[in-house]
PDB file of C-alpha atoms in Angstrom:
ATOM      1  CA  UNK A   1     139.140  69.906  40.879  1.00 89.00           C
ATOM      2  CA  UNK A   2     136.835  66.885  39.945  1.00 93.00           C
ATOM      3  CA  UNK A   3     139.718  64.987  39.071  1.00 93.00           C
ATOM      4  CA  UNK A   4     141.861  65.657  42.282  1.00 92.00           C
ATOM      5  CA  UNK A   5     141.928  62.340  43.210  1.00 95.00           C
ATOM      6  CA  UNK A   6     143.382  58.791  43.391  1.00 95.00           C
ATOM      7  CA  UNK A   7     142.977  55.365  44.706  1.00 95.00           C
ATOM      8  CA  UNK A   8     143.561  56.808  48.046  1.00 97.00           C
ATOM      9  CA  UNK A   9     139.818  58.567  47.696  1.00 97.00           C
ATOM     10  CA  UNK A  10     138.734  55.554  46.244  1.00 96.00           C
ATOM     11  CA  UNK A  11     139.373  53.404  49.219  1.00 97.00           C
ATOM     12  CA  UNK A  12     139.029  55.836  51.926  1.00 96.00           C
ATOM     13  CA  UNK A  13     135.200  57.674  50.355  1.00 96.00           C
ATOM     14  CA  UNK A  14     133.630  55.947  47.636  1.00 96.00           C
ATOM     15  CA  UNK A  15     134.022  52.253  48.511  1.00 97.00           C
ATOM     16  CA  UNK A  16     132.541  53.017  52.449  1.00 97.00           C
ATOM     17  CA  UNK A  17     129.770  55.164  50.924  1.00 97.00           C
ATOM     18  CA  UNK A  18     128.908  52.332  48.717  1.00 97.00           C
ATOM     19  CA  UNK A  19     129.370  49.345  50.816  1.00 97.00           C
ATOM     20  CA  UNK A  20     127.582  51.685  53.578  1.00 97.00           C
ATOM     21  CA  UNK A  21     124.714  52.355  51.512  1.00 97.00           C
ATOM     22  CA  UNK A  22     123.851  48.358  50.850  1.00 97.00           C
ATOM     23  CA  UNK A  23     124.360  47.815  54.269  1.00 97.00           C
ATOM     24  CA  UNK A  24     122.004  50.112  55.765  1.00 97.00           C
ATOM     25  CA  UNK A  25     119.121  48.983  52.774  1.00 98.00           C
ATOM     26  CA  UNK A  26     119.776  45.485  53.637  1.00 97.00           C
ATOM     27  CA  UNK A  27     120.837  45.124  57.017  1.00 96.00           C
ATOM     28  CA  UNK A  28     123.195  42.598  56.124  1.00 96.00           C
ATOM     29  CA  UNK A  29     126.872  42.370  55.599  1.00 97.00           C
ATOM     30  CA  UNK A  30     128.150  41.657  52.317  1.00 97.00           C
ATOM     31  CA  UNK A  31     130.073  39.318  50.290  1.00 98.00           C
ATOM     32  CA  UNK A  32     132.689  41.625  48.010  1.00 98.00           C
ATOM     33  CA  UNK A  33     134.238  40.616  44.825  1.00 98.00           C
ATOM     34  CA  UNK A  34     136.589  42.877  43.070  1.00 97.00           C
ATOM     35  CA  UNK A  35     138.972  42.620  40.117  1.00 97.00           C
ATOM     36  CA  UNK A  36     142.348  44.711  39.907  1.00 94.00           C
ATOM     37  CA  UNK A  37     141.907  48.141  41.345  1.00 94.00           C
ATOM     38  CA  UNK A  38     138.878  47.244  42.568  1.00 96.00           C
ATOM     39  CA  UNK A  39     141.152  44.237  44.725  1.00 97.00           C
ATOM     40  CA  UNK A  40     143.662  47.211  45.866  1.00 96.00           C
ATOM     41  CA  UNK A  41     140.891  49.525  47.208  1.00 97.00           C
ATOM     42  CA  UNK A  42     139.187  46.862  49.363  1.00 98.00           C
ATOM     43  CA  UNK A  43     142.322  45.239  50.218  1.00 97.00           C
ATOM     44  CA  UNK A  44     143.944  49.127  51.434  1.00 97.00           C
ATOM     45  CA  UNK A  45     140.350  49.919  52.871  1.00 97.00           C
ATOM     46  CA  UNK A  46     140.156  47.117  55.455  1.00 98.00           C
ATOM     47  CA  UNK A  47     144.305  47.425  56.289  1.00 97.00           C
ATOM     48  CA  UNK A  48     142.798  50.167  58.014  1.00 97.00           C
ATOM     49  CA  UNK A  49     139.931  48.638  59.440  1.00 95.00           C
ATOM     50  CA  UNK A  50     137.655  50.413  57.289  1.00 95.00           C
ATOM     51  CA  UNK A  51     134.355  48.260  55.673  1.00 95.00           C
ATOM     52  CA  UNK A  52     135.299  45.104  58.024  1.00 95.00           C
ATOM     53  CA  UNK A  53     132.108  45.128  60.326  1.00 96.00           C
ATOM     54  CA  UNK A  54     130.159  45.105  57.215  1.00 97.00           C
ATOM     55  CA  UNK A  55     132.175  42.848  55.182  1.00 97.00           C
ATOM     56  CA  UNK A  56     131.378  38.916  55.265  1.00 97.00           C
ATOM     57  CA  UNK A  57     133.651  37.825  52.861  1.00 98.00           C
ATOM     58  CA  UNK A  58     136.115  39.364  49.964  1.00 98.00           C
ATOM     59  CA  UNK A  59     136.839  37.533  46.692  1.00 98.00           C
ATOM     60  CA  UNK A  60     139.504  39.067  44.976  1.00 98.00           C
ATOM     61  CA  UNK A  61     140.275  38.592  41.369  1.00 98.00           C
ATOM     62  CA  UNK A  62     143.336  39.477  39.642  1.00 97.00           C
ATOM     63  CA  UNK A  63     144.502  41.201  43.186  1.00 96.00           C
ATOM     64  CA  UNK A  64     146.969  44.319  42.844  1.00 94.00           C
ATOM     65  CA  UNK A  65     148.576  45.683  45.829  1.00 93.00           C
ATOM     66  CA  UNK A  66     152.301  45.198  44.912  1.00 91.00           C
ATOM     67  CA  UNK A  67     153.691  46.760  41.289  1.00 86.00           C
ATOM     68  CA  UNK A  68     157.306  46.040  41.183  1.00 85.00           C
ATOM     69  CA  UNK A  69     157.179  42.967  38.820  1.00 85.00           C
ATOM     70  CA  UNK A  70     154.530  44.114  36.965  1.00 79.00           C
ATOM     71  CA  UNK A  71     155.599  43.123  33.253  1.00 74.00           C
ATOM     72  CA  UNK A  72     153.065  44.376  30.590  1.00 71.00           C
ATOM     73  CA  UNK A  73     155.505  46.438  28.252  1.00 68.00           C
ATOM     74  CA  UNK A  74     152.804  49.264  28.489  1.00 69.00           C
ATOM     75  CA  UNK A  75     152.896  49.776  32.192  1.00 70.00           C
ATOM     76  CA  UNK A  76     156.160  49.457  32.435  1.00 68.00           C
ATOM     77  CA  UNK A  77     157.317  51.633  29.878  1.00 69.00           C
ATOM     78  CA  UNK A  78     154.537  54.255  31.492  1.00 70.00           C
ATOM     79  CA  UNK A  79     155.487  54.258  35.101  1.00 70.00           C
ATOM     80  CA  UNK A  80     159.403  54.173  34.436  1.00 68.00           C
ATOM     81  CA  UNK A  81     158.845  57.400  32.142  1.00 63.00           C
ATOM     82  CA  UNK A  82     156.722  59.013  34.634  1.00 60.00           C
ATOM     83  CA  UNK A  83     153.801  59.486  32.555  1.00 60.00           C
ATOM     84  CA  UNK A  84     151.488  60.352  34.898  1.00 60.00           C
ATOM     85  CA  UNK A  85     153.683  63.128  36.294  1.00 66.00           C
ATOM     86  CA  UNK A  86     154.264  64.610  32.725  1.00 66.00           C
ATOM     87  CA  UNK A  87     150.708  64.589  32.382  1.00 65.00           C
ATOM     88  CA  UNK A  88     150.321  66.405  35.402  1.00 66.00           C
ATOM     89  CA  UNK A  89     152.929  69.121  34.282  1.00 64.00           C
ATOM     90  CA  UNK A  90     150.832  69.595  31.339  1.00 65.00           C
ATOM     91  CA  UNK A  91     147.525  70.942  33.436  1.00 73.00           C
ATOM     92  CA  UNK A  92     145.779  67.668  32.823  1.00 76.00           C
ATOM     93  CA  UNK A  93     143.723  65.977  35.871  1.00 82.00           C
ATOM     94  CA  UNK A  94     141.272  63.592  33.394  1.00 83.00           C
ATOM     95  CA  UNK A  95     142.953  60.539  31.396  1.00 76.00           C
ATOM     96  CA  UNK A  96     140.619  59.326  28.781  1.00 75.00           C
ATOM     97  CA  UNK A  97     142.219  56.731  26.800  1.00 71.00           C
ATOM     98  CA  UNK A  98     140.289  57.124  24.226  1.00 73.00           C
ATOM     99  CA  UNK A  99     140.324  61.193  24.220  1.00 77.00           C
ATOM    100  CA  UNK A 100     143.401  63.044  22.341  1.00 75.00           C
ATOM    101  CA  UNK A 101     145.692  63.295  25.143  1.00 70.00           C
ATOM    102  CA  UNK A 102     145.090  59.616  25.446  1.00 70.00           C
ATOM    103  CA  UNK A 103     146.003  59.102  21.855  1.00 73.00           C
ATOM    104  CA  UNK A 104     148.969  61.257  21.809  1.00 73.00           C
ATOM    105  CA  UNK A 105     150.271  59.137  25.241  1.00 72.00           C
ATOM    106  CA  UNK A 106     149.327  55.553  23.824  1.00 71.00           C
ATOM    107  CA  UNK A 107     151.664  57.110  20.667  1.00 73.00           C
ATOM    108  CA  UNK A 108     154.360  57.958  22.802  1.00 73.00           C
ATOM    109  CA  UNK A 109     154.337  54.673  24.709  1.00 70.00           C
ATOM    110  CA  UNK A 110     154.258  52.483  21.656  1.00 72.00           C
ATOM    111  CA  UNK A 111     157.221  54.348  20.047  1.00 75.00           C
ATOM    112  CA  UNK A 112     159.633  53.698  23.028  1.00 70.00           C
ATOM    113  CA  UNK A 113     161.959  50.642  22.822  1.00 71.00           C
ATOM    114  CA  UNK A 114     160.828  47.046  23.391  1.00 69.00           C
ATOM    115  CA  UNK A 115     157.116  47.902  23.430  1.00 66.00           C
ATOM    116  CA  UNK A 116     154.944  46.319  20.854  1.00 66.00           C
ATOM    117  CA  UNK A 117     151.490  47.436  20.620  1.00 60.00           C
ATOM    118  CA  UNK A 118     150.222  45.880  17.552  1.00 54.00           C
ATOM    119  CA  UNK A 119     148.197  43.644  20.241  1.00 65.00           C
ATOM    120  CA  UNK A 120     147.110  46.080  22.879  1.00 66.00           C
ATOM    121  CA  UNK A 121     145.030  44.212  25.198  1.00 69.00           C
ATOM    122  CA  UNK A 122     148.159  41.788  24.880  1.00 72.00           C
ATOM    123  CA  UNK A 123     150.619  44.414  25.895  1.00 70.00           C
ATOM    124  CA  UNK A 124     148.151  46.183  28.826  1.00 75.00           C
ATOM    125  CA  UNK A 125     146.497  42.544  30.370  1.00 81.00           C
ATOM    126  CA  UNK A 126     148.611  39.746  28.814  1.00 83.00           C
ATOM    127  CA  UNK A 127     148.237  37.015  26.775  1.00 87.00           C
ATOM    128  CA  UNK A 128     144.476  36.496  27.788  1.00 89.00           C
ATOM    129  CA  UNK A 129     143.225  32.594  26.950  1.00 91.00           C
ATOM    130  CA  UNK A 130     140.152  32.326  26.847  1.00 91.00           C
ATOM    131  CA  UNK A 131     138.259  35.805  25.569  1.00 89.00           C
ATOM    132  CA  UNK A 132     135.778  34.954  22.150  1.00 87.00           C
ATOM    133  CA  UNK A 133     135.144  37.536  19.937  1.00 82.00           C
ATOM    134  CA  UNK A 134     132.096  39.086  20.933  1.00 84.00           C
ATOM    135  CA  UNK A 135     133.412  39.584  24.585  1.00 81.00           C
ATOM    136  CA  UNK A 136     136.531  41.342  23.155  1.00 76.00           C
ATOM    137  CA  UNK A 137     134.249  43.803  21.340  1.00 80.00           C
ATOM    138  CA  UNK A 138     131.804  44.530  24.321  1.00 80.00           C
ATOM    139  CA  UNK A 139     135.159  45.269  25.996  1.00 77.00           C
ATOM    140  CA  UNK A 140     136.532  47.420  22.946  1.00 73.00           C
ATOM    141  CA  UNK A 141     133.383  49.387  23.054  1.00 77.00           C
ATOM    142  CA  UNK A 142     132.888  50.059  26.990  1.00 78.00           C
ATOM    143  CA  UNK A 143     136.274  49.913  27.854  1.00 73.00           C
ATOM    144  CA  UNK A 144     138.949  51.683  28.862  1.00 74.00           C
ATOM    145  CA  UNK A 145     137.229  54.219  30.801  1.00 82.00           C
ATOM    146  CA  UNK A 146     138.623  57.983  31.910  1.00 84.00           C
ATOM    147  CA  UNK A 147     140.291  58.004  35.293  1.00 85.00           C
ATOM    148  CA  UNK A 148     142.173  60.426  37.115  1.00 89.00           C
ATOM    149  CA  UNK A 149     145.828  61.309  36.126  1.00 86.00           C
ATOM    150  CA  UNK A 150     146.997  61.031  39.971  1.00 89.00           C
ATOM    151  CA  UNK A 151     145.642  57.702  39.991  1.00 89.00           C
ATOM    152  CA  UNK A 152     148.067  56.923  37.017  1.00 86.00           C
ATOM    153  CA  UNK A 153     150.984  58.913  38.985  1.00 87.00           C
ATOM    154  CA  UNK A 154     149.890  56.822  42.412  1.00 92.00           C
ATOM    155  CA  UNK A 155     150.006  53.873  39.968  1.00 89.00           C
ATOM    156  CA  UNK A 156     153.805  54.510  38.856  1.00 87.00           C
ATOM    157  CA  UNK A 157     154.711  55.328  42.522  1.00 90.00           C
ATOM    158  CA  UNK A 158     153.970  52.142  43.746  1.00 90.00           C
ATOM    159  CA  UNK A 159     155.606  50.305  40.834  1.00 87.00           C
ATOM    160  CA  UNK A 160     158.913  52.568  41.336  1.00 84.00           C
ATOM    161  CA  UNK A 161     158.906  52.135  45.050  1.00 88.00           C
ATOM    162  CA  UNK A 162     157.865  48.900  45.788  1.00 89.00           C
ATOM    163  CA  UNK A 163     156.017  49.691  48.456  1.00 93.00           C
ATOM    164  CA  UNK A 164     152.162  50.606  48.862  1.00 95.00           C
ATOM    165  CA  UNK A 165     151.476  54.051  50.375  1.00 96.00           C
ATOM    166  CA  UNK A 166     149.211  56.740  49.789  1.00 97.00           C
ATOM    167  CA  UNK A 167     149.734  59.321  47.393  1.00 95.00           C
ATOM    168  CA  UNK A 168     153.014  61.261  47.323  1.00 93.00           C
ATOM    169  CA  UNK A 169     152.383  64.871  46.562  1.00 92.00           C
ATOM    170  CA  UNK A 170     155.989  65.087  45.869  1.00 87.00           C
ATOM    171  CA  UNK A 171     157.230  67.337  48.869  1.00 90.00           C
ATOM    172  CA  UNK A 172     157.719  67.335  51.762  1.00 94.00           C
ATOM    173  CA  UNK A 173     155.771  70.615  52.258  1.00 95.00           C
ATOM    174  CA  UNK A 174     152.211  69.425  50.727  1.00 93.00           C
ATOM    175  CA  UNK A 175     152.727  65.701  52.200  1.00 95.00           C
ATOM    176  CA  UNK A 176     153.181  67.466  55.949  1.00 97.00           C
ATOM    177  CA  UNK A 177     149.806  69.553  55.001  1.00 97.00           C
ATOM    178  CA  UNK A 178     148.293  66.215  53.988  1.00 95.00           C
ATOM    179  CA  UNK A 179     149.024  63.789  55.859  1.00 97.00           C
ATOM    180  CA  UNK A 180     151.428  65.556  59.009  1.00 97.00           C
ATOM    181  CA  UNK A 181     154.302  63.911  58.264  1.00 97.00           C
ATOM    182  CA  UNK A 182     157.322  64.673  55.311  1.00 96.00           C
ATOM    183  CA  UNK A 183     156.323  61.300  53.428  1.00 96.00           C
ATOM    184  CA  UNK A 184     152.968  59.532  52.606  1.00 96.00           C
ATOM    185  CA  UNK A 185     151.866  56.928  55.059  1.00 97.00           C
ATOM    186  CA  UNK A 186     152.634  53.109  54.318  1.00 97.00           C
ATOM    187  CA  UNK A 187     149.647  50.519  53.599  1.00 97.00           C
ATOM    188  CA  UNK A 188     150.080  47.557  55.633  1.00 97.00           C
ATOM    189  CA  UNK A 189     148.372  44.947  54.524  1.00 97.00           C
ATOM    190  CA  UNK A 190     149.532  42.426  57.507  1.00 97.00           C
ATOM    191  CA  UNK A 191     147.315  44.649  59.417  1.00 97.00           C
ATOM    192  CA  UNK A 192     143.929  43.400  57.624  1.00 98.00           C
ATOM    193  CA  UNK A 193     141.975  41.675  60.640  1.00 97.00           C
ATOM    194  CA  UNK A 194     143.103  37.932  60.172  1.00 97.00           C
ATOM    195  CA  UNK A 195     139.511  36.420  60.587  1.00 96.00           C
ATOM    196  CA  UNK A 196     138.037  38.355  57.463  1.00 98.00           C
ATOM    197  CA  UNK A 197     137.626  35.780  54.808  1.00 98.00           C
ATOM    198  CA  UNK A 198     139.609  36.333  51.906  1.00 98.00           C
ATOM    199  CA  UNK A 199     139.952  34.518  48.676  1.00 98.00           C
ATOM    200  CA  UNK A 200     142.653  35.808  45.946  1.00 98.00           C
ATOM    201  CA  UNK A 201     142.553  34.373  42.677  1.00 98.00           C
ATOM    202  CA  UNK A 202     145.214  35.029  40.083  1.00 98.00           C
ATOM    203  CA  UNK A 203     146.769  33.994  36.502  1.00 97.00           C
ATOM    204  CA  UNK A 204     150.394  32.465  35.768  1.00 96.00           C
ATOM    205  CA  UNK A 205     149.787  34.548  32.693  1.00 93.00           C
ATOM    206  CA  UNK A 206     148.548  38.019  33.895  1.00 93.00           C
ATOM    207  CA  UNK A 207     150.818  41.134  33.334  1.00 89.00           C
ATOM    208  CA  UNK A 208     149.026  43.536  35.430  1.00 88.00           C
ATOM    209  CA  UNK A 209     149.277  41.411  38.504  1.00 92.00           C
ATOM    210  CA  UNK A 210     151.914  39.210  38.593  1.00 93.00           C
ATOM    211  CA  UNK A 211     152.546  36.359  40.231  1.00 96.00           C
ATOM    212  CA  UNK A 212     155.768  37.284  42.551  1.00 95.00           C
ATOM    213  CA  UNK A 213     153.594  40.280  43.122  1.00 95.00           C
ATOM    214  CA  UNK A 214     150.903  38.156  44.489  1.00 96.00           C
ATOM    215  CA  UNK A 215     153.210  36.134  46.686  1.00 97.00           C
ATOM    216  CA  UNK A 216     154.487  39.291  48.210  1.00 96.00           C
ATOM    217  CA  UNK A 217     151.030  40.171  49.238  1.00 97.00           C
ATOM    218  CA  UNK A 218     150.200  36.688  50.772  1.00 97.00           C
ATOM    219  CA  UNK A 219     153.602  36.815  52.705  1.00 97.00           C
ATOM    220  CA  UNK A 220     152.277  40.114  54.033  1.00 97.00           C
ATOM    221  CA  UNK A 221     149.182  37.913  54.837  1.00 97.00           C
ATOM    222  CA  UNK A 222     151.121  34.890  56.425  1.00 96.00           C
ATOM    223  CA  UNK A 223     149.500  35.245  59.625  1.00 96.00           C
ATOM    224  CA  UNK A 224     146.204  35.271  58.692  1.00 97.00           C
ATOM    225  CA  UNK A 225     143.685  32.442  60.192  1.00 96.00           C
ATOM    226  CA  UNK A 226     144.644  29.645  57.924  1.00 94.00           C
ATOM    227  CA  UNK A 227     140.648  28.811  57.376  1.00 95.00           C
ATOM    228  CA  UNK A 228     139.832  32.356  56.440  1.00 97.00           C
ATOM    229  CA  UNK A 229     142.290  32.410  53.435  1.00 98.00           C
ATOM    230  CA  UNK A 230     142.056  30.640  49.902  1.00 97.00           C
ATOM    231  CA  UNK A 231     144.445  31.491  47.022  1.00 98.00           C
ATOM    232  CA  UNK A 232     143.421  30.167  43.638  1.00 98.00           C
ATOM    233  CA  UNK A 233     146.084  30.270  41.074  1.00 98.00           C
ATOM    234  CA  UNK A 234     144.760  29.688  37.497  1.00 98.00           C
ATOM    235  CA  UNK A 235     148.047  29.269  35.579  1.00 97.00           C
ATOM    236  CA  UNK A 236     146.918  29.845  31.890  1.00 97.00           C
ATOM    237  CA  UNK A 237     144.403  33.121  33.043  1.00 97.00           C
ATOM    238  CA  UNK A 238     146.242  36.369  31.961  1.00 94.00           C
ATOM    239  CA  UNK A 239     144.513  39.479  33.599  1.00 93.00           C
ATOM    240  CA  UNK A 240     141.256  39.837  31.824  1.00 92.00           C
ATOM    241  CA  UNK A 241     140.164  36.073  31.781  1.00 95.00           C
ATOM    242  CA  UNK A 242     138.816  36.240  35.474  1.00 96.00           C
ATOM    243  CA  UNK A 243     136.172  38.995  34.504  1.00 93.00           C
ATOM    244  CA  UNK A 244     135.764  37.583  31.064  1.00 92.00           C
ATOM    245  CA  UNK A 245     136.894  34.415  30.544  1.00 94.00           C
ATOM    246  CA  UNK A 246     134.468  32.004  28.479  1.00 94.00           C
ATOM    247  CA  UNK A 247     135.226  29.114  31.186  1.00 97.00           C
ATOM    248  CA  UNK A 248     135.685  31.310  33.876  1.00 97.00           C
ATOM    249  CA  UNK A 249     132.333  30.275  35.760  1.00 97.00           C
ATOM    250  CA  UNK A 250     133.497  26.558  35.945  1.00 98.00           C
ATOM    251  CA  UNK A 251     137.071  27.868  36.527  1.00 97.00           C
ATOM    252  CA  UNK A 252     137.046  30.265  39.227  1.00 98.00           C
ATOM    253  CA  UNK A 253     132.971  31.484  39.409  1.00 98.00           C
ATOM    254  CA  UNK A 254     131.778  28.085  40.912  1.00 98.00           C
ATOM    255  CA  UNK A 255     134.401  28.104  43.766  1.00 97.00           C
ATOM    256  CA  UNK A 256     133.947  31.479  44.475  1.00 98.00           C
ATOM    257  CA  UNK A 257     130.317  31.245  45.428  1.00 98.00           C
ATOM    258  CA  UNK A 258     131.172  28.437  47.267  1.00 97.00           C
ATOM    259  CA  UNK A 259     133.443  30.389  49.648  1.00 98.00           C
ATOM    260  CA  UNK A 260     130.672  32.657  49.883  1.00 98.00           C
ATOM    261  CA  UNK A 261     128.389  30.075  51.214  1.00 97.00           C
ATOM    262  CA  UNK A 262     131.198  28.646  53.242  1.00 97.00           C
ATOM    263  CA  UNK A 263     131.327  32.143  55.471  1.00 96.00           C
ATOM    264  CA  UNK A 264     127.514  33.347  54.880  1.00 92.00           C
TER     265      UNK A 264
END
């Protein structure tokens, strides 16, 4: 039961709880940054007009919302074999990648055809530039941490489907008990308010969040105020480089605190 949960939760509990809880110490709004999921929660969050009165600005960094052209061999090969689903069959809820179902799954994944895992931050993130040694092991060490298994079958939805909903609980039957209707509810993201400032920063080399990806989220955000919307592209930055990049202060850092002063 702890584990009965996915992005949706995510987006819809723990990100308003958080955000709600600086907001109330502080009395201010606040200036978000988030990296991958962390881009796909906010960014699903305030389509529905959740966190914006206590939002100033977003900054998001490697931003996921679409899937379909996601091309890291891993993810791929994952979400077209249903992994998270034939987890689920199997009574597991947790996903610890470092754990033995974790092991047995990376196995499986690096035996299929066309995947080569001899690299794997490589195959998960990309061909990353600009990581040194040091941060690779501080990453190594902390890193990956357990999630959910539905948030790995929510994952492989989106990717499958090209579209962004909430969780499908894979009938009609417990999607009507969830949600009312046969089918899980679409994420819009053309209805984020257009005056919230957002700032979406991405690599020409990332796997995880590609770059037609990208451009299918800013089409969805076409008719936002032209003033309140700055996308950074940072061609040789592969997926991990924004977080832990060696340059990435004078690269992407420096101009994201400057939006943030821009809209304080």
């Amino acid at each position: 039961a702890y584990w009965a949960w996915s992005w949706d939760e995510l987006a819809s509990y723990d990100l308003p709880a958080t955000v709600g809880f600086v907001f109330q110490q502080t009395g201010q709004k606040l200036h978000y940054v988030g990296h991958s999921m962390g881009t796909l929660t906010a960014l699903s969050a305030f389509s529905e007009a959740k966190l914006v009165d206590k939002i100033k600005s977003a900054a998001l960094l490697s931003p996921v919302a679409y899937l379909t052209s996601m091309t890291t061999p891993i993810g791929r090969a994952a979400a077209t074999a249903f992994a998270g689903e034939m987890l689920g069959a199997l009574g597991v809820a947790e996903f610890d990648p470092k754990g033995a179902v974790g092991t047995m799954f990376l196995e499986l994944v690096c035996a299929m055809p066309g995947v080569k895992c001899y690299d794997l931050m490589a195959s998960l993130t990309g061909p990353n530039c600009c990581l040194n040694d040091s941060t690779v092991d501080m990453f190594l060490k902390y890193e990956l941490q357990p999630t959910s298994v539905r948030t790995l079958v929510h994952f492989s939805q989106t990717f499958r489907r090209g579209v962004i909903t909430k969780y499908d609980y894979g009938s009609s039957t417990a999607n009507m008990a969830a949600y009312g209707q046969s089918s899980p509810p679409e994420y819009h993201m053309s209805n984020i308010p257009h005056h919230l400032p957002l700032m979406l920063c991405y690599g020409g080399g990332d796997m995880l969040s590609d770059v037609k990806d990208v451009q299918l989220l800013l089409n969805d955000l076409s008719n936002h105020d032209a003033d309140k919307l700055v996308a950074q592209l940072v061609n040789e930055y592969a997926h991990l480089d924004f977080v832990m990049g060696v340059n990435a202060e004078q690269v992407v850092y420096d101009g994201l605190i400057a939006f943030f002063d821009k809209h304080s």
